[in-house]
Amino acid sequence: MPALNRLDPYARLEPVESATAPFRYFVAEHCLDAAIEPVLLDWLETDAPWTLVETDFYEQFEFDLRDADLPPALACLVDPEMLGRLRRKMEQALGDALAQHVQLVAHRLDPGQRIAIHNDMREGGETHRLTVQLNRGLTNADGGFFMLFNSDDASDVHRILRPVSGSAIGFAISSASHHAVSRLHGGTRFTLVYSFYAQHDG
Amino acid sequence: MRNEPISLFHDAAASARDLPLTDSVALQRLIAEVRQCDASGIADTTLYNRTYHRHNR
């Protein structure tokens, strides 16, 4: 058994493709360490402190990993040095300088849930996002696709990505970064969402 | 850098990542699933932003 608490869980994270339109994003595959992924999935399925968040516009389970009582093997996910390395990978991939502060939230979608089209843009909010997919193998029939759009029109689809476990999408948040998650019809869809803030001079 | 919407795939890995946009019925269903409307039925993609990530901590 490797010493999981000393692993860099994202040592393998490298973009396999990048795009500048309709917004800046990259796609990575197999980015989560193979020894960490099953441990993390087990914990998310059994002991993680999920809270159901419901609004008029969406419904999903969430919690902040920085507040969670993580098992030792998963402490690397919020280790400050690891977050620093992850931040530098985001900087290299997207070409922007990022501040030290990083947030990490886990999301869970159960069958029937979806996330409607939005762009994540908020005044004073996060500026960059990295979403890492985790699941036991979702089929096309299970849904839960990550959808990217050319505009705020949901019919103006740019691309639809399968939620392959261990894959990731990183993007710069802007008025153009429209995305969504289609309805989940089977299985459970977990996502780790890392949020970053642009470095401001002065 | 890729600047165009993807409709054709050039390698096996890309096709494994992407769901082809060729089945119009399935595509229309997906679009309907993620369409955003406020109480009056008007599409508003900022509604989600105003509440998203507000409850995380």
PDB file of C-alpha atoms in Angstrom:
ATOM      1  CA  MET A   1       0.000   0.000   0.000  1.00  0.00           C
ATOM      2  CA  PRO A   2       1.643   3.278  -1.018  1.00  0.00           C
ATOM      3  CA  ALA A   3       1.826   6.154   1.419  1.00  0.00           C
ATOM      4  CA  LEU A   4      -1.231   7.909   0.023  1.00  0.00           C
ATOM      5  CA  ASN A   5      -0.913  10.891   2.311  1.00  0.00           C
ATOM      6  CA  ARG A   6       2.388  11.783   0.623  1.00  0.00           C
ATOM      7  CA  LEU A   7       1.192  11.354  -2.942  1.00  0.00           C
ATOM      8  CA  ASP A   8       0.521  14.228  -5.272  1.00  0.00           C
ATOM      9  CA  PRO A   9      -2.972  13.211  -6.396  1.00  0.00           C
ATOM     10  CA  TYR A  10      -2.694  15.364  -9.520  1.00  0.00           C
ATOM     11  CA  ALA A  11       0.858  14.535 -10.580  1.00  0.00           C
ATOM     12  CA  ARG A  12      -0.525  13.183 -13.878  1.00  0.00           C
ATOM     13  CA  LEU A  13      -2.730  16.167 -14.646  1.00  0.00           C
ATOM     14  CA  GLU A  14      -1.770  17.479 -18.074  1.00  0.00           C
ATOM     15  CA  PRO A  15      -4.132  18.968 -20.663  1.00  0.00           C
ATOM     16  CA  VAL A  16      -4.741  16.690 -23.601  1.00  0.00           C
ATOM     17  CA  GLU A  17      -6.382  19.511 -25.499  1.00  0.00           C
ATOM     18  CA  SER A  18      -6.985  23.210 -25.053  1.00  0.00           C
ATOM     19  CA  ALA A  19      -9.360  25.718 -26.593  1.00  0.00           C
ATOM     20  CA  THR A  20      -9.757  29.478 -26.693  1.00  0.00           C
ATOM     21  CA  ALA A  21     -13.318  29.579 -28.000  1.00  0.00           C
ATOM     22  CA  PRO A  22     -16.096  29.870 -27.064  1.00  0.00           C
ATOM     23  CA  PHE A  23     -14.113  30.390 -23.868  1.00  0.00           C
ATOM     24  CA  ARG A  24     -10.708  29.306 -22.610  1.00  0.00           C
ATOM     25  CA  TYR A  25     -10.724  25.755 -21.346  1.00  0.00           C
ATOM     26  CA  PHE A  26      -8.737  22.547 -21.347  1.00  0.00           C
ATOM     27  CA  VAL A  27      -9.530  18.878 -20.984  1.00  0.00           C
ATOM     28  CA  ALA A  28      -7.412  16.363 -19.057  1.00  0.00           C
ATOM     29  CA  GLU A  29      -7.720  12.609 -18.661  1.00  0.00           C
ATOM     30  CA  HIS A  30      -6.605  10.149 -15.988  1.00  0.00           C
ATOM     31  CA  CYS A  31      -5.537  13.129 -13.941  1.00  0.00           C
ATOM     32  CA  LEU A  32      -6.266  11.697 -10.500  1.00  0.00           C
ATOM     33  CA  ASP A  33      -3.749   9.280  -9.005  1.00  0.00           C
ATOM     34  CA  ALA A  34      -4.856   5.685  -9.534  1.00  0.00           C
ATOM     35  CA  ALA A  35      -4.287   4.822  -5.860  1.00  0.00           C
ATOM     36  CA  ILE A  36      -6.309   7.795  -4.607  1.00  0.00           C
ATOM     37  CA  GLU A  37      -9.341   7.469  -6.888  1.00  0.00           C
ATOM     38  CA  PRO A  38     -10.850   4.272  -5.389  1.00  0.00           C
ATOM     39  CA  VAL A  39     -10.223   5.460  -1.825  1.00  0.00           C
ATOM     40  CA  LEU A  40     -11.885   8.759  -2.588  1.00  0.00           C
ATOM     41  CA  LEU A  41     -14.845   7.104  -4.277  1.00  0.00           C
ATOM     42  CA  ASP A  42     -15.353   4.776  -1.310  1.00  0.00           C
ATOM     43  CA  TRP A  43     -15.322   7.691   1.112  1.00  0.00           C
ATOM     44  CA  LEU A  44     -17.650   9.821  -1.020  1.00  0.00           C
ATOM     45  CA  GLU A  45     -20.093   6.914  -1.143  1.00  0.00           C
ATOM     46  CA  THR A  46     -20.011   6.077   2.550  1.00  0.00           C
ATOM     47  CA  ASP A  47     -18.750   8.682   5.038  1.00  0.00           C
ATOM     48  CA  ALA A  48     -18.612  12.040   3.298  1.00  0.00           C
ATOM     49  CA  PRO A  49     -20.747  14.771   4.979  1.00  0.00           C
ATOM     50  CA  TRP A  50     -23.151  15.534   2.152  1.00  0.00           C
ATOM     51  CA  THR A  51     -25.671  18.328   2.466  1.00  0.00           C
ATOM     52  CA  LEU A  52     -28.558  18.636   0.054  1.00  0.00           C
ATOM     53  CA  VAL A  53     -28.721  22.137  -1.397  1.00  0.00           C
ATOM     54  CA  GLU A  54     -31.997  23.069  -3.029  1.00  0.00           C
ATOM     55  CA  THR A  55     -32.916  26.307  -4.742  1.00  0.00           C
ATOM     56  CA  ASP A  56     -35.502  27.208  -7.330  1.00  0.00           C
ATOM     57  CA  PHE A  57     -32.950  26.526 -10.032  1.00  0.00           C
ATOM     58  CA  TYR A  58     -30.946  23.500  -9.030  1.00  0.00           C
ATOM     59  CA  GLU A  59     -30.610  20.724  -6.524  1.00  0.00           C
ATOM     60  CA  GLN A  60     -27.502  18.815  -5.610  1.00  0.00           C
ATOM     61  CA  PHE A  61     -25.505  17.452  -2.712  1.00  0.00           C
ATOM     62  CA  GLU A  62     -22.415  19.412  -1.686  1.00  0.00           C
ATOM     63  CA  PHE A  63     -19.816  19.927   1.010  1.00  0.00           C
ATOM     64  CA  ASP A  64     -16.572  21.824   1.418  1.00  0.00           C
ATOM     65  CA  LEU A  65     -13.605  19.463   1.691  1.00  0.00           C
ATOM     66  CA  ARG A  66     -11.656  22.001   3.731  1.00  0.00           C
ATOM     67  CA  ASP A  67     -14.208  21.551   6.526  1.00  0.00           C
ATOM     68  CA  ALA A  68     -14.497  17.783   6.265  1.00  0.00           C
ATOM     69  CA  ASP A  69     -12.899  15.221   8.530  1.00  0.00           C
ATOM     70  CA  LEU A  70     -10.876  13.598   5.780  1.00  0.00           C
ATOM     71  CA  PRO A  71      -9.307  10.189   6.251  1.00  0.00           C
ATOM     72  CA  PRO A  72      -5.492  10.407   6.298  1.00  0.00           C
ATOM     73  CA  ALA A  73      -5.216   8.891   2.833  1.00  0.00           C
ATOM     74  CA  LEU A  74      -7.202  11.792   1.380  1.00  0.00           C
ATOM     75  CA  ALA A  75      -5.558  14.641   3.265  1.00  0.00           C
ATOM     76  CA  CYS A  76      -3.366  15.232   0.218  1.00  0.00           C
ATOM     77  CA  LEU A  77      -6.419  16.611  -1.611  1.00  0.00           C
ATOM     78  CA  VAL A  78      -6.360  19.756   0.531  1.00  0.00           C
ATOM     79  CA  ASP A  79      -2.650  19.866   1.315  1.00  0.00           C
ATOM     80  CA  PRO A  80      -1.449  23.478   0.808  1.00  0.00           C
ATOM     81  CA  GLU A  81       1.665  22.415  -1.086  1.00  0.00           C
ATOM     82  CA  MET A  82      -0.393  20.246  -3.419  1.00  0.00           C
ATOM     83  CA  LEU A  83      -2.872  23.073  -3.948  1.00  0.00           C
ATOM     84  CA  GLY A  84       0.066  25.303  -4.855  1.00  0.00           C
ATOM     85  CA  ARG A  85       1.223  22.812  -7.476  1.00  0.00           C
ATOM     86  CA  LEU A  86      -2.289  22.481  -8.811  1.00  0.00           C
ATOM     87  CA  ARG A  87      -2.579  26.259  -9.020  1.00  0.00           C
ATOM     88  CA  ARG A  88       0.635  26.414 -11.055  1.00  0.00           C
ATOM     89  CA  LYS A  89      -0.703  23.760 -13.433  1.00  0.00           C
ATOM     90  CA  MET A  90      -3.821  25.870 -13.921  1.00  0.00           C
ATOM     91  CA  GLU A  91      -1.634  28.915 -14.566  1.00  0.00           C
ATOM     92  CA  GLN A  92       0.389  27.031 -17.168  1.00  0.00           C
ATOM     93  CA  ALA A  93      -2.685  25.590 -18.841  1.00  0.00           C
ATOM     94  CA  LEU A  94      -4.694  28.796 -19.035  1.00  0.00           C
ATOM     95  CA  GLY A  95      -1.966  31.453 -19.017  1.00  0.00           C
ATOM     96  CA  ASP A  96      -3.222  33.495 -16.075  1.00  0.00           C
ATOM     97  CA  ALA A  97      -1.549  34.300 -12.766  1.00  0.00           C
ATOM     98  CA  LEU A  98      -3.623  32.990  -9.853  1.00  0.00           C
ATOM     99  CA  ALA A  99      -3.764  33.946  -6.206  1.00  0.00           C
ATOM    100  CA  GLN A 100      -2.769  31.513  -3.475  1.00  0.00           C
ATOM    101  CA  HIS A 101      -6.305  30.966  -2.183  1.00  0.00           C
ATOM    102  CA  VAL A 102      -7.965  27.809  -3.539  1.00  0.00           C
ATOM    103  CA  GLN A 103     -11.384  26.413  -2.679  1.00  0.00           C
ATOM    104  CA  LEU A 104     -12.408  22.784  -2.968  1.00  0.00           C
ATOM    105  CA  VAL A 105     -16.005  21.629  -2.978  1.00  0.00           C
ATOM    106  CA  ALA A 106     -17.397  18.184  -3.687  1.00  0.00           C
ATOM    107  CA  HIS A 107     -20.629  17.831  -5.647  1.00  0.00           C
ATOM    108  CA  ARG A 108     -22.856  14.816  -5.995  1.00  0.00           C
ATOM    109  CA  LEU A 109     -25.656  14.336  -8.489  1.00  0.00           C
ATOM    110  CA  ASP A 110     -28.184  11.585  -7.979  1.00  0.00           C
ATOM    111  CA  PRO A 111     -30.591  10.321 -10.637  1.00  0.00           C
ATOM    112  CA  GLY A 112     -33.085  13.015 -11.586  1.00  0.00           C
ATOM    113  CA  GLN A 113     -30.752  15.902 -10.781  1.00  0.00           C
ATOM    114  CA  ARG A 114     -29.122  18.258 -13.282  1.00  0.00           C
ATOM    115  CA  ILE A 115     -27.330  21.601 -13.386  1.00  0.00           C
ATOM    116  CA  ALA A 116     -28.841  24.092 -15.796  1.00  0.00           C
ATOM    117  CA  ILE A 117     -26.868  26.323 -18.130  1.00  0.00           C
ATOM    118  CA  HIS A 118     -24.853  29.026 -16.363  1.00  0.00           C
ATOM    119  CA  ASN A 119     -21.443  30.667 -16.679  1.00  0.00           C
ATOM    120  CA  ASP A 120     -20.210  30.880 -13.025  1.00  0.00           C
ATOM    121  CA  MET A 121     -19.610  34.628 -13.492  1.00  0.00           C
ATOM    122  CA  ARG A 122     -20.067  36.622 -10.281  1.00  0.00           C
ATOM    123  CA  GLU A 123     -18.824  40.042  -9.275  1.00  0.00           C
ATOM    124  CA  GLY A 124     -15.783  39.502  -7.057  1.00  0.00           C
ATOM    125  CA  GLY A 125     -16.150  35.742  -7.332  1.00  0.00           C
ATOM    126  CA  GLU A 126     -13.888  32.965  -8.471  1.00  0.00           C
ATOM    127  CA  THR A 127     -12.141  33.419 -11.809  1.00  0.00           C
ATOM    128  CA  HIS A 128     -10.995  29.910 -12.716  1.00  0.00           C
ATOM    129  CA  ARG A 129     -12.419  26.474 -12.167  1.00  0.00           C
ATOM    130  CA  LEU A 130     -11.141  22.905 -12.327  1.00  0.00           C
ATOM    131  CA  THR A 131     -13.757  20.147 -12.182  1.00  0.00           C
ATOM    132  CA  VAL A 132     -12.644  16.541 -11.728  1.00  0.00           C
ATOM    133  CA  GLN A 133     -15.058  13.719 -12.529  1.00  0.00           C
ATOM    134  CA  LEU A 134     -15.452  10.726 -10.229  1.00  0.00           C
ATOM    135  CA  ASN A 135     -17.829   7.821 -10.722  1.00  0.00           C
ATOM    136  CA  ARG A 136     -18.060   4.051 -11.057  1.00  0.00           C
ATOM    137  CA  GLY A 137     -18.409   4.210 -14.810  1.00  0.00           C
ATOM    138  CA  LEU A 138     -21.398   6.055 -16.230  1.00  0.00           C
ATOM    139  CA  THR A 139     -22.862   4.976 -19.557  1.00  0.00           C
ATOM    140  CA  ASN A 140     -24.435   7.224 -22.162  1.00  0.00           C
ATOM    141  CA  ALA A 141     -27.828   6.106 -20.882  1.00  0.00           C
ATOM    142  CA  ASP A 142     -26.904   7.342 -17.395  1.00  0.00           C
ATOM    143  CA  GLY A 143     -26.529  10.922 -18.697  1.00  0.00           C
ATOM    144  CA  GLY A 144     -24.744  13.493 -16.537  1.00  0.00           C
ATOM    145  CA  PHE A 145     -22.879  14.946 -19.525  1.00  0.00           C
ATOM    146  CA  PHE A 146     -20.789  18.087 -19.153  1.00  0.00           C
ATOM    147  CA  MET A 147     -22.129  20.417 -21.832  1.00  0.00           C
ATOM    148  CA  LEU A 148     -20.322  23.481 -23.189  1.00  0.00           C
ATOM    149  CA  PHE A 149     -22.117  26.211 -25.108  1.00  0.00           C
ATOM    150  CA  ASN A 150     -21.245  28.899 -27.632  1.00  0.00           C
ATOM    151  CA  SER A 151     -23.630  31.373 -26.013  1.00  0.00           C
ATOM    152  CA  ASP A 152     -26.263  31.615 -23.272  1.00  0.00           C
ATOM    153  CA  ASP A 153     -28.677  29.760 -25.559  1.00  0.00           C
ATOM    154  CA  ALA A 154     -28.915  26.136 -24.445  1.00  0.00           C
ATOM    155  CA  SER A 155     -29.516  25.044 -28.028  1.00  0.00           C
ATOM    156  CA  ASP A 156     -26.195  26.599 -29.093  1.00  0.00           C
ATOM    157  CA  VAL A 157     -24.127  23.574 -28.062  1.00  0.00           C
ATOM    158  CA  HIS A 158     -20.368  23.702 -28.511  1.00  0.00           C
ATOM    159  CA  ARG A 159     -19.501  20.295 -27.156  1.00  0.00           C
ATOM    160  CA  ILE A 160     -20.761  17.486 -24.935  1.00  0.00           C
ATOM    161  CA  LEU A 161     -18.246  15.607 -22.796  1.00  0.00           C
ATOM    162  CA  ARG A 162     -18.829  12.236 -21.203  1.00  0.00           C
ATOM    163  CA  PRO A 163     -18.249  12.215 -17.424  1.00  0.00           C
ATOM    164  CA  VAL A 164     -15.330   9.807 -17.596  1.00  0.00           C
ATOM    165  CA  SER A 165     -14.027   9.161 -14.100  1.00  0.00           C
ATOM    166  CA  GLY A 166     -10.633  10.773 -13.572  1.00  0.00           C
ATOM    167  CA  SER A 167     -11.102  13.263 -16.389  1.00  0.00           C
ATOM    168  CA  ALA A 168     -11.103  16.983 -15.743  1.00  0.00           C
ATOM    169  CA  ILE A 169     -12.117  20.247 -17.314  1.00  0.00           C
ATOM    170  CA  GLY A 170     -10.375  23.482 -16.417  1.00  0.00           C
ATOM    171  CA  PHE A 171     -11.632  26.841 -17.586  1.00  0.00           C
ATOM    172  CA  ALA A 172     -11.404  30.570 -17.131  1.00  0.00           C
ATOM    173  CA  ILE A 173     -14.698  31.977 -15.861  1.00  0.00           C
ATOM    174  CA  SER A 174     -16.121  34.718 -18.034  1.00  0.00           C
ATOM    175  CA  SER A 175     -19.402  35.971 -19.396  1.00  0.00           C
ATOM    176  CA  ALA A 176     -18.882  33.408 -22.169  1.00  0.00           C
ATOM    177  CA  SER A 177     -18.127  30.317 -20.066  1.00  0.00           C
ATOM    178  CA  HIS A 178     -21.565  28.787 -20.400  1.00  0.00           C
ATOM    179  CA  HIS A 179     -21.805  25.174 -19.322  1.00  0.00           C
ATOM    180  CA  ALA A 180     -24.253  22.739 -17.766  1.00  0.00           C
ATOM    181  CA  VAL A 181     -24.672  19.153 -16.629  1.00  0.00           C
ATOM    182  CA  SER A 182     -27.450  17.173 -18.247  1.00  0.00           C
ATOM    183  CA  ARG A 183     -29.843  15.194 -16.114  1.00  0.00           C
ATOM    184  CA  LEU A 184     -28.440  12.104 -14.451  1.00  0.00           C
ATOM    185  CA  HIS A 185     -30.573   9.046 -15.152  1.00  0.00           C
ATOM    186  CA  GLY A 186     -28.529   6.344 -13.452  1.00  0.00           C
ATOM    187  CA  GLY A 187     -25.569   5.874 -11.166  1.00  0.00           C
ATOM    188  CA  THR A 188     -24.020   8.583  -9.031  1.00  0.00           C
ATOM    189  CA  ARG A 189     -21.949  11.425 -10.423  1.00  0.00           C
ATOM    190  CA  PHE A 190     -19.328  12.967  -8.137  1.00  0.00           C
ATOM    191  CA  THR A 191     -17.257  16.021  -8.986  1.00  0.00           C
ATOM    192  CA  LEU A 192     -14.413  17.740  -7.178  1.00  0.00           C
ATOM    193  CA  VAL A 193     -14.601  21.457  -7.933  1.00  0.00           C
ATOM    194  CA  TYR A 194     -11.451  23.495  -7.377  1.00  0.00           C
ATOM    195  CA  SER A 195     -11.933  27.261  -7.575  1.00  0.00           C
ATOM    196  CA  PHE A 196      -9.174  29.809  -8.116  1.00  0.00           C
ATOM    197  CA  TYR A 197      -8.886  33.598  -8.079  1.00  0.00           C
ATOM    198  CA  ALA A 198      -6.921  35.720 -10.522  1.00  0.00           C
ATOM    199  CA  GLN A 199      -3.850  37.394  -9.078  1.00  0.00           C
ATOM    200  CA  HIS A 200      -4.339  41.131  -9.010  1.00  0.00           C
ATOM    201  CA  ASP A 201      -1.294  43.369  -9.188  1.00  0.00           C
ATOM    202  CA  GLY A 202      -0.853  45.720  -6.247  1.00  0.00           C
TER     203      GLY A 202
ATOM    204  CA  MET B   1      -5.795  25.439 -29.730  1.00  0.00           C
ATOM    205  CA  ARG B   2      -9.250  24.315 -30.772  1.00  0.00           C
ATOM    206  CA  ASN B   3     -11.516  27.172 -31.768  1.00  0.00           C
ATOM    207  CA  GLU B   4     -14.374  25.444 -33.506  1.00  0.00           C
ATOM    208  CA  PRO B   5     -17.304  23.485 -32.152  1.00  0.00           C
ATOM    209  CA  ILE B   6     -16.542  19.825 -32.437  1.00  0.00           C
ATOM    210  CA  SER B   7     -18.661  17.691 -34.706  1.00  0.00           C
ATOM    211  CA  LEU B   8     -16.071  15.352 -36.186  1.00  0.00           C
ATOM    212  CA  PHE B   9     -13.508  13.341 -34.327  1.00  0.00           C
ATOM    213  CA  HIS B  10      -9.966  12.798 -35.459  1.00  0.00           C
ATOM    214  CA  ASP B  11      -8.814  10.213 -32.975  1.00  0.00           C
ATOM    215  CA  ALA B  12     -10.202   7.463 -30.801  1.00  0.00           C
ATOM    216  CA  ALA B  13      -9.466   9.281 -27.547  1.00  0.00           C
ATOM    217  CA  ALA B  14     -11.427  12.317 -28.648  1.00  0.00           C
ATOM    218  CA  SER B  15     -14.403  10.180 -29.603  1.00  0.00           C
ATOM    219  CA  ALA B  16     -14.306   8.525 -26.182  1.00  0.00           C
ATOM    220  CA  ARG B  17     -14.426  11.954 -24.529  1.00  0.00           C
ATOM    221  CA  ASP B  18     -17.119  13.469 -26.685  1.00  0.00           C
ATOM    222  CA  LEU B  19     -20.731  12.563 -27.210  1.00  0.00           C
ATOM    223  CA  PRO B  20     -21.397  12.977 -30.936  1.00  0.00           C
ATOM    224  CA  LEU B  21     -23.920  15.668 -31.783  1.00  0.00           C
ATOM    225  CA  THR B  22     -25.515  13.660 -34.545  1.00  0.00           C
ATOM    226  CA  ASP B  23     -28.616  12.225 -32.868  1.00  0.00           C
ATOM    227  CA  SER B  24     -30.963  15.166 -33.056  1.00  0.00           C
ATOM    228  CA  VAL B  25     -33.614  13.608 -30.815  1.00  0.00           C
ATOM    229  CA  ALA B  26     -31.149  12.830 -28.050  1.00  0.00           C
ATOM    230  CA  LEU B  27     -29.509  16.218 -28.456  1.00  0.00           C
ATOM    231  CA  GLN B  28     -32.827  18.041 -28.160  1.00  0.00           C
ATOM    232  CA  ARG B  29     -33.576  16.093 -24.989  1.00  0.00           C
ATOM    233  CA  LEU B  30     -30.251  17.110 -23.472  1.00  0.00           C
ATOM    234  CA  ILE B  31     -30.841  20.738 -24.420  1.00  0.00           C
ATOM    235  CA  ALA B  32     -34.256  20.649 -22.785  1.00  0.00           C
ATOM    236  CA  GLU B  33     -32.716  19.196 -19.614  1.00  0.00           C
ATOM    237  CA  VAL B  34     -30.327  22.097 -19.122  1.00  0.00           C
ATOM    238  CA  ARG B  35     -32.429  24.997 -20.328  1.00  0.00           C
ATOM    239  CA  GLN B  36     -32.654  27.722 -17.694  1.00  0.00           C
ATOM    240  CA  CYS B  37     -35.896  29.597 -17.093  1.00  0.00           C
ATOM    241  CA  ASP B  38     -37.105  31.874 -14.312  1.00  0.00           C
ATOM    242  CA  ALA B  39     -40.605  31.759 -12.836  1.00  0.00           C
ATOM    243  CA  SER B  40     -42.020  33.620 -15.819  1.00  0.00           C
ATOM    244  CA  GLY B  41     -40.519  31.090 -18.194  1.00  0.00           C
ATOM    245  CA  ILE B  42     -37.898  33.481 -19.567  1.00  0.00           C
ATOM    246  CA  ALA B  43     -34.450  32.009 -20.059  1.00  0.00           C
ATOM    247  CA  ASP B  44     -31.949  33.624 -17.693  1.00  0.00           C
ATOM    248  CA  THR B  45     -28.538  32.022 -17.286  1.00  0.00           C
ATOM    249  CA  THR B  46     -27.615  34.358 -14.420  1.00  0.00           C
ATOM    250  CA  LEU B  47     -30.204  32.848 -12.094  1.00  0.00           C
ATOM    251  CA  TYR B  48     -27.985  29.918 -11.385  1.00  0.00           C
ATOM    252  CA  ASN B  49     -24.918  32.084 -10.774  1.00  0.00           C
ATOM    253  CA  ARG B  50     -26.710  34.037  -8.083  1.00  0.00           C
ATOM    254  CA  THR B  51     -27.228  30.963  -5.964  1.00  0.00           C
ATOM    255  CA  TYR B  52     -24.523  28.561  -7.077  1.00  0.00           C
ATOM    256  CA  HIS B  53     -21.699  28.007  -4.566  1.00  0.00           C
ATOM    257  CA  ARG B  54     -23.454  30.105  -1.935  1.00  0.00           C
ATOM    258  CA  HIS B  55     -24.013  27.185   0.402  1.00  0.00           C
ATOM    259  CA  ASN B  56     -20.665  25.529   0.344  1.00  0.00           C
ATOM    260  CA  ARG B  57     -19.279  26.858   3.577  1.00  0.00           C
TER     261      ARG B  57
END
